[in-house]
Amino acid sequence: MAPLMNLVRLRGFPILQQLHLEERMLRTSSSNWCIINDGTTSPTVVMGLSGKVPELVEAKSVLRDHIPVIRRFTGGGTVIVDQGTIFVTLICNKDDVSDVQPFPRPIMSWSGQLYDQVFKGLADFHLRENDYVFGDRKFGGNAQSITKHRWVHHTSFLWDYEVKNMSYLKLPAKAPKYRLTRDHTDFVCSMKEYLPRSEFVERTIKAIGAQFSVKSINLESTEIPSSSQFVHTTRLLTEQELLDACTIQT
Amino acid sequence: MLTRISHRKLWTSARRVLRPSLCRTSSARLPSPLSHSHTFSSSAFALRSTTYAYFDFNFLHWKRHCFSTQPALELPAGKIVDVPLAQTGEGIAECELLKWHVQEGDYIEDFQPLCEVQSDKATIEITSRYKGKVAHVLHVPGDIVKVGETLLKILVDETAFPSATVGDSEITKSLHSDQVLVNESASAIAALGNSNNAELLDSDLEKRKRAAVLSTPAVRSLAKQHGIDINEVCGTGKDGRVLKEDVLNFAAKKGIIVSVSAVLDADNVEKPRGAEGYTVTPEYKSPSEDRILPLRGYQRAMVKSMSLAAKVPHFHYVDEINCNALVELKTAFQKNNPYPDVKHTFLPILVKSLSMALTKYPALNSCFKEDSMEVILKGSHNIGVAMATPNGLVVPNIKNVQSLSILEITKELARLQQLASENKLTSEDISGGTITLSNIGAIGGKFGSPLLNLPEVSIIAIGRIQKIPQFDGNGNVYPVSLMTVNVGADHRVLDGATVSRFCNEWKQLIENPELLMLHLK
């Protein structure tokens, strides 16, 4: 009997709220959850938990253009997300995925195998270091958080992206080896050249369905962990923090 | 909140070694523990034997990982145990400590979350194996902790008064960027080694605990150099952090040093951590100390490519080229230069004439496939030019030189040089080369014996053009601008005769550049 996976399908859901929901699901629920958010709202910068604004973000531009900057509860790098980003999050009890050791690398590999199924026959998909690539170009970035009995592995997929939005981000000091000296436009690619959004979502749900018994849950359902009393780690950075970063950067 | 230490008995356990009193944790010059494996409080954390030491210290899972003993459960009450950062997965050598869920003095249950660390893309919660009281927290958020390093010390079962002294307390910190802060009170535990001074130490520790000072290892080292107790220095940095200037000002006030500004000026300026491909400048401690340089980016790539090149049987062919005509030509280009932002050098002319010679001797513009025993004669002349950048050696290439004019080559070369110096070369720029030119003469030297840039089969190193006297046919001395070249070739596919003929052809084109006009299309 395959373990149960609660599926929450969203579209255009604000990323801050999504991250809050994910964190509550990780820490207060004991069910398996899959969230698929087909595009968020306006462009938002999302940094990893230990991300430092002056190192990762062009603070001046971000302030000028009123781009929100979020620090999320999982590790990893910085992304700028918008309507062209598709999010897929998997929150699992380690015992329900018992053949996967609850450590970063095994979870990453397991996810790579899942998406192998999603893109089979459509594209030259690989898990390369910690990224999802077509050939040697990144189209999906990953982050995780591992607790005592559960873990979350979430991905932001570039279905499409605006080159000008990338200018809000600084070139990261830490980059994967396979990147070599490529700049952003040579390093990333978009999924839209390979398959339509809806097909990606359907294929993903199907791949998950091969390992779990998928049950669709509405956002309004009582099964969704409530936010009262919960102190979220993910937060929106204040204007002052961005101004401080500006000062450091000049 | 520290338990009083009995100084009646010295306790030695099989897994602990008493250490001499230590006052500092930050300096790498500390004597290393007598036996580092003893720092691990139990062989449950003997990482060498397993790939995965389970994070969730759930006893039931230990059996899977072949731990031979479970000593932690058998510890007599009142022991302080070291809790190290356990392995989080293959190839992960260190993690960043993000936050503590507990603080010193807290009572914790087994399996209670202790802290959160980050390794690469994952944040990981660490739970406690023990039930007891947090005795000492040894790192602050932001610290990079190596796998195996002690994270904190737990006094297991505080109900009984311990008859033992504390065990190993060495915290071997690795050298890392000076952004890391060390909490002074953590080092206090080191002083507990000598039980004879237990009472004294106890109060000393209390004092240290109260005076917990934040500062970087470099600043602590500086204070030590001047014989200053860093706890006495008033910190003016963020959160009361003691900065270098604070130590120097304190020293000046004490009359230890004469001029603060002189000391500050004399120090090296720390280079900032650059983008990918930059070498990390290690912390500068003193001239006679070893420095560890991790190889990244271009330097790392060089290790790989040169190791491969060394496997190829090279031969080197050396010749001298009279560059009088070349010098004249370059001067002529400069004089009649309609493009003020274009700077004419020798290299583009050499590159173009090289391409002309390759047309006649395509074997030198090829690549060898060992598995299929095939030589591919490349149609394009993508001539690579070795460049020394602040980040290391890189070889971008000029594509299709056979179709480019000398002016176009000059501009393309300038473009690549600019990108190389800014570390902005694309993979397109550095791949697809068919032959390489190394102008080592630009820096100095007569000639070098270059190593092939695989999968190419030849490489040419050109030395500095030197003015030397030569005899003409009548025995008269005249000055000649001479350039020595060394052609390195893959002897599996090229023989001396071919290379020699090719070199003669190229030499002729350089010594008689008017011949280039003959081939103008």
PDB file of C-alpha atoms in Angstrom, chain B residues 108-340:
ATOM      1  CA  ILE B 108      17.317  18.802  27.311  1.00  0.00           C
ATOM      2  CA  GLU B 109      15.648  15.527  26.604  1.00  0.00           C
ATOM      3  CA  ASP B 110      17.076  12.997  24.277  1.00  0.00           C
ATOM      4  CA  PHE B 111      16.025  13.574  20.686  1.00  0.00           C
ATOM      5  CA  GLN B 112      15.323  17.199  21.426  1.00  0.00           C
ATOM      6  CA  PRO B 113      16.426  19.553  18.638  1.00  0.00           C
ATOM      7  CA  LEU B 114      19.705  21.222  19.534  1.00  0.00           C
ATOM      8  CA  CYS B 115      20.552  23.393  16.573  1.00  0.00           C
ATOM      9  CA  GLU B 116      20.216  23.900  12.873  1.00  0.00           C
ATOM     10  CA  VAL B 117      23.093  23.711  10.412  1.00  0.00           C
ATOM     11  CA  GLN B 118      23.329  24.302   6.719  1.00  0.00           C
ATOM     12  CA  SER B 119      25.287  22.257   4.256  1.00  0.00           C
ATOM     13  CA  ASP B 120      25.055  23.575   0.758  1.00  0.00           C
ATOM     14  CA  LYS B 121      21.383  23.425  -0.162  1.00  0.00           C
ATOM     15  CA  ALA B 122      20.012  21.864   2.968  1.00  0.00           C
ATOM     16  CA  THR B 123      19.257  23.080   6.440  1.00  0.00           C
ATOM     17  CA  ILE B 124      19.463  20.201   8.866  1.00  0.00           C
ATOM     18  CA  GLU B 125      18.149  19.946  12.370  1.00  0.00           C
ATOM     19  CA  ILE B 126      20.428  18.230  14.847  1.00  0.00           C
ATOM     20  CA  THR B 127      18.825  16.405  17.715  1.00  0.00           C
ATOM     21  CA  SER B 128      20.346  15.361  20.973  1.00  0.00           C
ATOM     22  CA  ARG B 129      21.441  11.869  21.740  1.00  0.00           C
ATOM     23  CA  TYR B 130      21.467  12.554  25.394  1.00  0.00           C
ATOM     24  CA  LYS B 131      19.318  13.699  28.192  1.00  0.00           C
ATOM     25  CA  GLY B 132      21.066  16.241  30.336  1.00  0.00           C
ATOM     26  CA  LYS B 133      22.106  19.814  30.704  1.00  0.00           C
ATOM     27  CA  VAL B 134      23.816  21.934  28.100  1.00  0.00           C
ATOM     28  CA  ALA B 135      27.216  22.614  29.654  1.00  0.00           C
ATOM     29  CA  HIS B 136      28.912  24.561  26.922  1.00  0.00           C
ATOM     30  CA  VAL B 137      27.957  25.796  23.517  1.00  0.00           C
ATOM     31  CA  LEU B 138      31.070  25.960  21.421  1.00  0.00           C
ATOM     32  CA  HIS B 139      30.010  27.791  18.300  1.00  0.00           C
ATOM     33  CA  VAL B 140      27.961  30.783  17.334  1.00  0.00           C
ATOM     34  CA  PRO B 141      25.596  31.124  14.391  1.00  0.00           C
ATOM     35  CA  GLY B 142      27.629  31.848  11.309  1.00  0.00           C
ATOM     36  CA  ASP B 143      30.491  29.562  12.306  1.00  0.00           C
ATOM     37  CA  ILE B 144      31.614  26.963   9.823  1.00  0.00           C
ATOM     38  CA  VAL B 145      31.911  23.711  11.720  1.00  0.00           C
ATOM     39  CA  LYS B 146      33.885  20.802  10.365  1.00  0.00           C
ATOM     40  CA  VAL B 147      32.397  17.333  10.523  1.00  0.00           C
ATOM     41  CA  GLY B 148      33.714  15.812  13.726  1.00  0.00           C
ATOM     42  CA  GLU B 149      34.244  19.114  15.507  1.00  0.00           C
ATOM     43  CA  THR B 150      32.538  19.406  18.852  1.00  0.00           C
ATOM     44  CA  LEU B 151      29.374  21.466  18.657  1.00  0.00           C
ATOM     45  CA  LEU B 152      28.524  21.545  22.316  1.00  0.00           C
ATOM     46  CA  LYS B 153      29.082  19.741  25.574  1.00  0.00           C
ATOM     47  CA  ILE B 154      26.292  18.146  27.530  1.00  0.00           C
ATOM     48  CA  LEU B 155      26.410  17.220  31.162  1.00  0.00           C
ATOM     49  CA  VAL B 156      24.607  13.935  31.101  1.00  0.00           C
ATOM     50  CA  ASP B 157      22.347  13.518  34.088  1.00  0.00           C
ATOM     51  CA  GLU B 158      23.111  16.381  36.428  1.00  0.00           C
ATOM     52  CA  THR B 159      21.531  14.787  39.525  1.00  0.00           C
ATOM     53  CA  ALA B 160      24.708  13.116  40.784  1.00  0.00           C
ATOM     54  CA  PHE B 161      27.754  15.273  41.575  1.00  0.00           C
ATOM     55  CA  PRO B 162      30.419  14.229  39.164  1.00  0.00           C
ATOM     56  CA  SER B 163      33.583  12.721  40.566  1.00  0.00           C
ATOM     57  CA  ALA B 164      35.196  13.167  37.220  1.00  0.00           C
ATOM     58  CA  THR B 165      36.830  16.121  35.650  1.00  0.00           C
ATOM     59  CA  VAL B 166      35.858  17.067  32.212  1.00  0.00           C
ATOM     60  CA  GLY B 167      37.506  15.405  29.323  1.00  0.00           C
ATOM     61  CA  ASP B 168      38.947  16.586  26.082  1.00  0.00           C
ATOM     62  CA  SER B 169      38.176  20.113  25.382  1.00  0.00           C
ATOM     63  CA  GLU B 170      40.241  20.919  22.377  1.00  0.00           C
ATOM     64  CA  ILE B 171      38.278  22.595  19.683  1.00  0.00           C
ATOM     65  CA  THR B 172      40.395  22.434  16.621  1.00  0.00           C
ATOM     66  CA  LYS B 173      39.082  25.143  14.409  1.00  0.00           C
ATOM     67  CA  SER B 174      40.074  25.149  10.802  1.00  0.00           C
ATOM     68  CA  LEU B 175      41.422  28.250   9.133  1.00  0.00           C
ATOM     69  CA  HIS B 176      38.599  30.122   7.539  1.00  0.00           C
ATOM     70  CA  SER B 177      37.559  33.626   6.606  1.00  0.00           C
ATOM     71  CA  ASP B 178      37.851  36.172   9.337  1.00  0.00           C
ATOM     72  CA  GLN B 179      34.105  36.744   9.297  1.00  0.00           C
ATOM     73  CA  VAL B 180      33.777  33.956  11.853  1.00  0.00           C
ATOM     74  CA  LEU B 181      33.340  34.962  15.448  1.00  0.00           C
ATOM     75  CA  VAL B 182      34.434  32.942  18.419  1.00  0.00           C
ATOM     76  CA  ASN B 183      32.674  33.212  21.696  1.00  0.00           C
ATOM     77  CA  GLU B 184      35.341  33.526  24.373  1.00  0.00           C
ATOM     78  CA  SER B 185      33.336  31.687  26.977  1.00  0.00           C
ATOM     79  CA  ALA B 186      33.544  28.567  24.853  1.00  0.00           C
ATOM     80  CA  SER B 187      37.295  28.510  25.311  1.00  0.00           C
ATOM     81  CA  ALA B 188      36.865  28.533  29.035  1.00  0.00           C
ATOM     82  CA  ILE B 189      36.124  24.833  29.031  1.00  0.00           C
ATOM     83  CA  ALA B 190      39.703  24.227  27.930  1.00  0.00           C
ATOM     84  CA  ALA B 191      40.991  25.499  31.208  1.00  0.00           C
ATOM     85  CA  LEU B 192      39.221  22.756  33.101  1.00  0.00           C
ATOM     86  CA  GLY B 193      41.779  20.170  32.157  1.00  0.00           C
ATOM     87  CA  ASN B 194      43.900  20.666  35.200  1.00  0.00           C
ATOM     88  CA  SER B 195      41.818  19.532  38.114  1.00  0.00           C
ATOM     89  CA  ASN B 196      44.257  20.751  40.747  1.00  0.00           C
ATOM     90  CA  ASN B 197      43.230  24.277  40.093  1.00  0.00           C
ATOM     91  CA  ALA B 198      39.597  23.396  39.877  1.00  0.00           C
ATOM     92  CA  GLU B 199      38.365  25.888  42.400  1.00  0.00           C
ATOM     93  CA  LEU B 200      40.438  28.681  41.026  1.00  0.00           C
ATOM     94  CA  LEU B 201      39.374  27.756  37.577  1.00  0.00           C
ATOM     95  CA  ASP B 202      35.784  27.662  38.581  1.00  0.00           C
ATOM     96  CA  SER B 203      35.801  31.304  39.543  1.00  0.00           C
ATOM     97  CA  ASP B 204      38.017  32.114  36.608  1.00  0.00           C
ATOM     98  CA  LEU B 205      35.517  30.472  34.378  1.00  0.00           C
ATOM     99  CA  GLU B 206      32.708  32.415  35.920  1.00  0.00           C
ATOM    100  CA  LYS B 207      34.617  35.597  35.262  1.00  0.00           C
ATOM    101  CA  ARG B 208      35.287  34.520  31.702  1.00  0.00           C
ATOM    102  CA  LYS B 209      31.720  33.581  31.228  1.00  0.00           C
ATOM    103  CA  ARG B 210      30.567  36.994  32.328  1.00  0.00           C
ATOM    104  CA  ALA B 211      33.167  38.683  30.160  1.00  0.00           C
ATOM    105  CA  ALA B 212      32.313  36.712  27.032  1.00  0.00           C
ATOM    106  CA  VAL B 213      33.981  38.665  24.258  1.00  0.00           C
ATOM    107  CA  LEU B 214      33.185  38.440  20.576  1.00  0.00           C
ATOM    108  CA  SER B 215      36.003  38.845  18.106  1.00  0.00           C
ATOM    109  CA  THR B 216      37.676  37.177  15.160  1.00  0.00           C
ATOM    110  CA  PRO B 217      40.589  34.759  15.452  1.00  0.00           C
ATOM    111  CA  ALA B 218      42.894  37.300  13.780  1.00  0.00           C
ATOM    112  CA  VAL B 219      42.109  39.919  16.408  1.00  0.00           C
ATOM    113  CA  ARG B 220      42.579  37.422  19.223  1.00  0.00           C
ATOM    114  CA  SER B 221      45.934  36.486  17.770  1.00  0.00           C
ATOM    115  CA  LEU B 222      46.903  40.139  17.629  1.00  0.00           C
ATOM    116  CA  ALA B 223      45.946  40.610  21.261  1.00  0.00           C
ATOM    117  CA  LYS B 224      47.975  37.585  22.233  1.00  0.00           C
ATOM    118  CA  GLN B 225      50.969  38.905  20.310  1.00  0.00           C
ATOM    119  CA  HIS B 226      50.850  42.050  22.400  1.00  0.00           C
ATOM    120  CA  GLY B 227      50.292  40.105  25.613  1.00  0.00           C
ATOM    121  CA  ILE B 228      46.834  41.561  26.049  1.00  0.00           C
ATOM    122  CA  ASP B 229      43.896  39.783  27.662  1.00  0.00           C
ATOM    123  CA  ILE B 230      41.202  40.356  25.098  1.00  0.00           C
ATOM    124  CA  ASN B 231      38.548  40.313  27.775  1.00  0.00           C
ATOM    125  CA  GLU B 232      39.944  43.582  29.087  1.00  0.00           C
ATOM    126  CA  VAL B 233      39.554  45.323  25.768  1.00  0.00           C
ATOM    127  CA  CYS B 234      36.452  47.345  25.182  1.00  0.00           C
ATOM    128  CA  GLY B 235      34.859  46.374  21.884  1.00  0.00           C
ATOM    129  CA  THR B 236      33.481  49.046  19.597  1.00  0.00           C
ATOM    130  CA  GLY B 237      32.219  46.768  16.866  1.00  0.00           C
ATOM    131  CA  LYS B 238      28.750  45.398  16.281  1.00  0.00           C
ATOM    132  CA  ASP B 239      27.308  43.655  19.351  1.00  0.00           C
ATOM    133  CA  GLY B 240      30.300  44.878  21.325  1.00  0.00           C
ATOM    134  CA  ARG B 241      32.704  42.962  19.153  1.00  0.00           C
ATOM    135  CA  VAL B 242      36.413  43.683  19.750  1.00  0.00           C
ATOM    136  CA  LEU B 243      38.011  44.979  16.583  1.00  0.00           C
ATOM    137  CA  LYS B 244      41.634  45.243  15.580  1.00  0.00           C
ATOM    138  CA  GLU B 245      41.646  48.978  16.275  1.00  0.00           C
ATOM    139  CA  ASP B 246      40.296  48.353  19.777  1.00  0.00           C
ATOM    140  CA  VAL B 247      43.196  46.039  20.571  1.00  0.00           C
ATOM    141  CA  LEU B 248      45.724  48.454  19.112  1.00  0.00           C
ATOM    142  CA  ASN B 249      44.272  51.415  20.958  1.00  0.00           C
ATOM    143  CA  PHE B 250      44.302  49.410  24.181  1.00  0.00           C
ATOM    144  CA  ALA B 251      47.915  48.428  23.543  1.00  0.00           C
ATOM    145  CA  ALA B 252      48.868  52.029  22.830  1.00  0.00           C
ATOM    146  CA  LYS B 253      47.245  53.185  26.056  1.00  0.00           C
ATOM    147  CA  LYS B 254      49.164  50.546  27.936  1.00  0.00           C
ATOM    148  CA  GLY B 255      52.336  51.733  26.266  1.00  0.00           C
ATOM    149  CA  ILE B 256      52.828  48.388  24.581  1.00  0.00           C
ATOM    150  CA  ILE B 257      52.986  49.864  21.122  1.00  0.00           C
ATOM    151  CA  VAL B 258      54.058  53.296  20.074  1.00  0.00           C
ATOM    152  CA  SER B 259      51.879  54.164  17.161  1.00  0.00           C
ATOM    153  CA  VAL B 260      48.599  52.573  16.236  1.00  0.00           C
ATOM    154  CA  SER B 261      48.514  53.980  12.722  1.00  0.00           C
ATOM    155  CA  ALA B 262      51.917  52.528  11.891  1.00  0.00           C
ATOM    156  CA  VAL B 263      50.697  49.049  12.782  1.00  0.00           C
ATOM    157  CA  LEU B 264      47.491  49.411  10.806  1.00  0.00           C
ATOM    158  CA  ASP B 265      49.294  50.628   7.701  1.00  0.00           C
ATOM    159  CA  ALA B 266      51.843  47.859   7.845  1.00  0.00           C
ATOM    160  CA  ASP B 267      49.227  45.132   7.740  1.00  0.00           C
ATOM    161  CA  ASN B 268      48.178  43.605   4.458  1.00  0.00           C
ATOM    162  CA  VAL B 269      44.782  44.573   3.224  1.00  0.00           C
ATOM    163  CA  GLU B 270      42.569  41.503   3.082  1.00  0.00           C
ATOM    164  CA  LYS B 271      41.383  40.794  -0.419  1.00  0.00           C
ATOM    165  CA  PRO B 272      37.651  40.366  -0.719  1.00  0.00           C
ATOM    166  CA  ARG B 273      36.248  37.040  -1.747  1.00  0.00           C
ATOM    167  CA  GLY B 274      35.631  37.429  -5.428  1.00  0.00           C
ATOM    168  CA  ALA B 275      33.388  35.697  -7.879  1.00  0.00           C
ATOM    169  CA  GLU B 276      33.718  32.084  -8.857  1.00  0.00           C
ATOM    170  CA  GLY B 277      37.177  31.425 -10.206  1.00  0.00           C
ATOM    171  CA  TYR B 278      38.989  33.706  -7.780  1.00  0.00           C
ATOM    172  CA  THR B 279      41.537  32.229  -5.442  1.00  0.00           C
ATOM    173  CA  VAL B 280      40.540  32.780  -1.845  1.00  0.00           C
ATOM    174  CA  THR B 281      43.253  34.784  -0.113  1.00  0.00           C
ATOM    175  CA  PRO B 282      43.910  33.001   3.151  1.00  0.00           C
ATOM    176  CA  GLU B 283      44.055  34.876   6.419  1.00  0.00           C
ATOM    177  CA  TYR B 284      47.466  36.484   6.823  1.00  0.00           C
ATOM    178  CA  LYS B 285      48.887  35.628  10.217  1.00  0.00           C
ATOM    179  CA  SER B 286      52.656  36.047   9.979  1.00  0.00           C
ATOM    180  CA  PRO B 287      55.260  35.615   7.228  1.00  0.00           C
ATOM    181  CA  SER B 288      56.712  32.373   8.524  1.00  0.00           C
ATOM    182  CA  GLU B 289      53.445  30.514   8.823  1.00  0.00           C
ATOM    183  CA  ASP B 290      52.133  28.068   6.290  1.00  0.00           C
ATOM    184  CA  ARG B 291      49.195  29.251   4.236  1.00  0.00           C
ATOM    185  CA  ILE B 292      46.666  26.955   2.730  1.00  0.00           C
ATOM    186  CA  LEU B 293      45.508  27.870  -0.770  1.00  0.00           C
ATOM    187  CA  PRO B 294      42.456  25.951  -1.919  1.00  0.00           C
ATOM    188  CA  LEU B 295      42.531  25.658  -5.682  1.00  0.00           C
ATOM    189  CA  ARG B 296      39.416  26.882  -7.416  1.00  0.00           C
ATOM    190  CA  GLY B 297      38.286  27.940 -10.867  1.00  0.00           C
ATOM    191  CA  TYR B 298      41.054  28.320 -13.429  1.00  0.00           C
ATOM    192  CA  GLN B 299      43.724  27.036 -11.076  1.00  0.00           C
ATOM    193  CA  ARG B 300      41.792  23.874 -10.457  1.00  0.00           C
ATOM    194  CA  ALA B 301      41.185  23.462 -14.176  1.00  0.00           C
ATOM    195  CA  MET B 302      44.893  23.832 -14.747  1.00  0.00           C
ATOM    196  CA  VAL B 303      45.638  20.920 -12.401  1.00  0.00           C
ATOM    197  CA  LYS B 304      43.350  18.714 -14.442  1.00  0.00           C
ATOM    198  CA  SER B 305      44.449  19.793 -17.892  1.00  0.00           C
ATOM    199  CA  MET B 306      48.155  19.657 -17.153  1.00  0.00           C
ATOM    200  CA  SER B 307      47.874  16.223 -15.581  1.00  0.00           C
ATOM    201  CA  LEU B 308      46.301  14.976 -18.780  1.00  0.00           C
ATOM    202  CA  ALA B 309      48.820  16.759 -20.961  1.00  0.00           C
ATOM    203  CA  ALA B 310      51.695  15.177 -19.074  1.00  0.00           C
ATOM    204  CA  LYS B 311      50.553  11.770 -20.329  1.00  0.00           C
ATOM    205  CA  VAL B 312      51.146  12.753 -23.951  1.00  0.00           C
ATOM    206  CA  PRO B 313      54.644  12.190 -25.384  1.00  0.00           C
ATOM    207  CA  HIS B 314      55.793  15.682 -26.284  1.00  0.00           C
ATOM    208  CA  PHE B 315      58.725  16.767 -28.349  1.00  0.00           C
ATOM    209  CA  HIS B 316      59.937  20.292 -28.571  1.00  0.00           C
ATOM    210  CA  TYR B 317      61.297  22.052 -31.617  1.00  0.00           C
ATOM    211  CA  VAL B 318      63.157  25.276 -31.104  1.00  0.00           C
ATOM    212  CA  ASP B 319      63.973  27.970 -33.604  1.00  0.00           C
ATOM    213  CA  GLU B 320      64.867  31.631 -33.762  1.00  0.00           C
ATOM    214  CA  ILE B 321      62.975  34.131 -35.876  1.00  0.00           C
ATOM    215  CA  ASN B 322      64.331  37.428 -37.163  1.00  0.00           C
ATOM    216  CA  CYS B 323      61.659  39.937 -36.287  1.00  0.00           C
ATOM    217  CA  ASN B 324      63.116  43.058 -37.879  1.00  0.00           C
ATOM    218  CA  ALA B 325      60.398  43.129 -40.518  1.00  0.00           C
ATOM    219  CA  LEU B 326      57.753  42.360 -37.928  1.00  0.00           C
ATOM    220  CA  VAL B 327      58.863  45.312 -35.804  1.00  0.00           C
ATOM    221  CA  GLU B 328      58.747  47.566 -38.846  1.00  0.00           C
ATOM    222  CA  LEU B 329      55.290  46.361 -39.765  1.00  0.00           C
ATOM    223  CA  LYS B 330      53.926  46.922 -36.318  1.00  0.00           C
ATOM    224  CA  THR B 331      55.360  50.412 -36.209  1.00  0.00           C
ATOM    225  CA  ALA B 332      53.780  51.097 -39.585  1.00  0.00           C
ATOM    226  CA  PHE B 333      50.383  49.924 -38.334  1.00  0.00           C
ATOM    227  CA  GLN B 334      50.680  52.170 -35.291  1.00  0.00           C
ATOM    228  CA  LYS B 335      51.742  55.195 -37.320  1.00  0.00           C
ATOM    229  CA  ASN B 336      48.931  54.945 -39.787  1.00  0.00           C
ATOM    230  CA  ASN B 337      46.370  53.876 -37.297  1.00  0.00           C
ATOM    231  CA  PRO B 338      42.945  55.333 -38.122  1.00  0.00           C
ATOM    232  CA  TYR B 339      41.432  53.710 -35.056  1.00  0.00           C
ATOM    233  CA  PRO B 340      42.633  55.491 -31.925  1.00  0.00           C
TER     234      PRO B 340
END
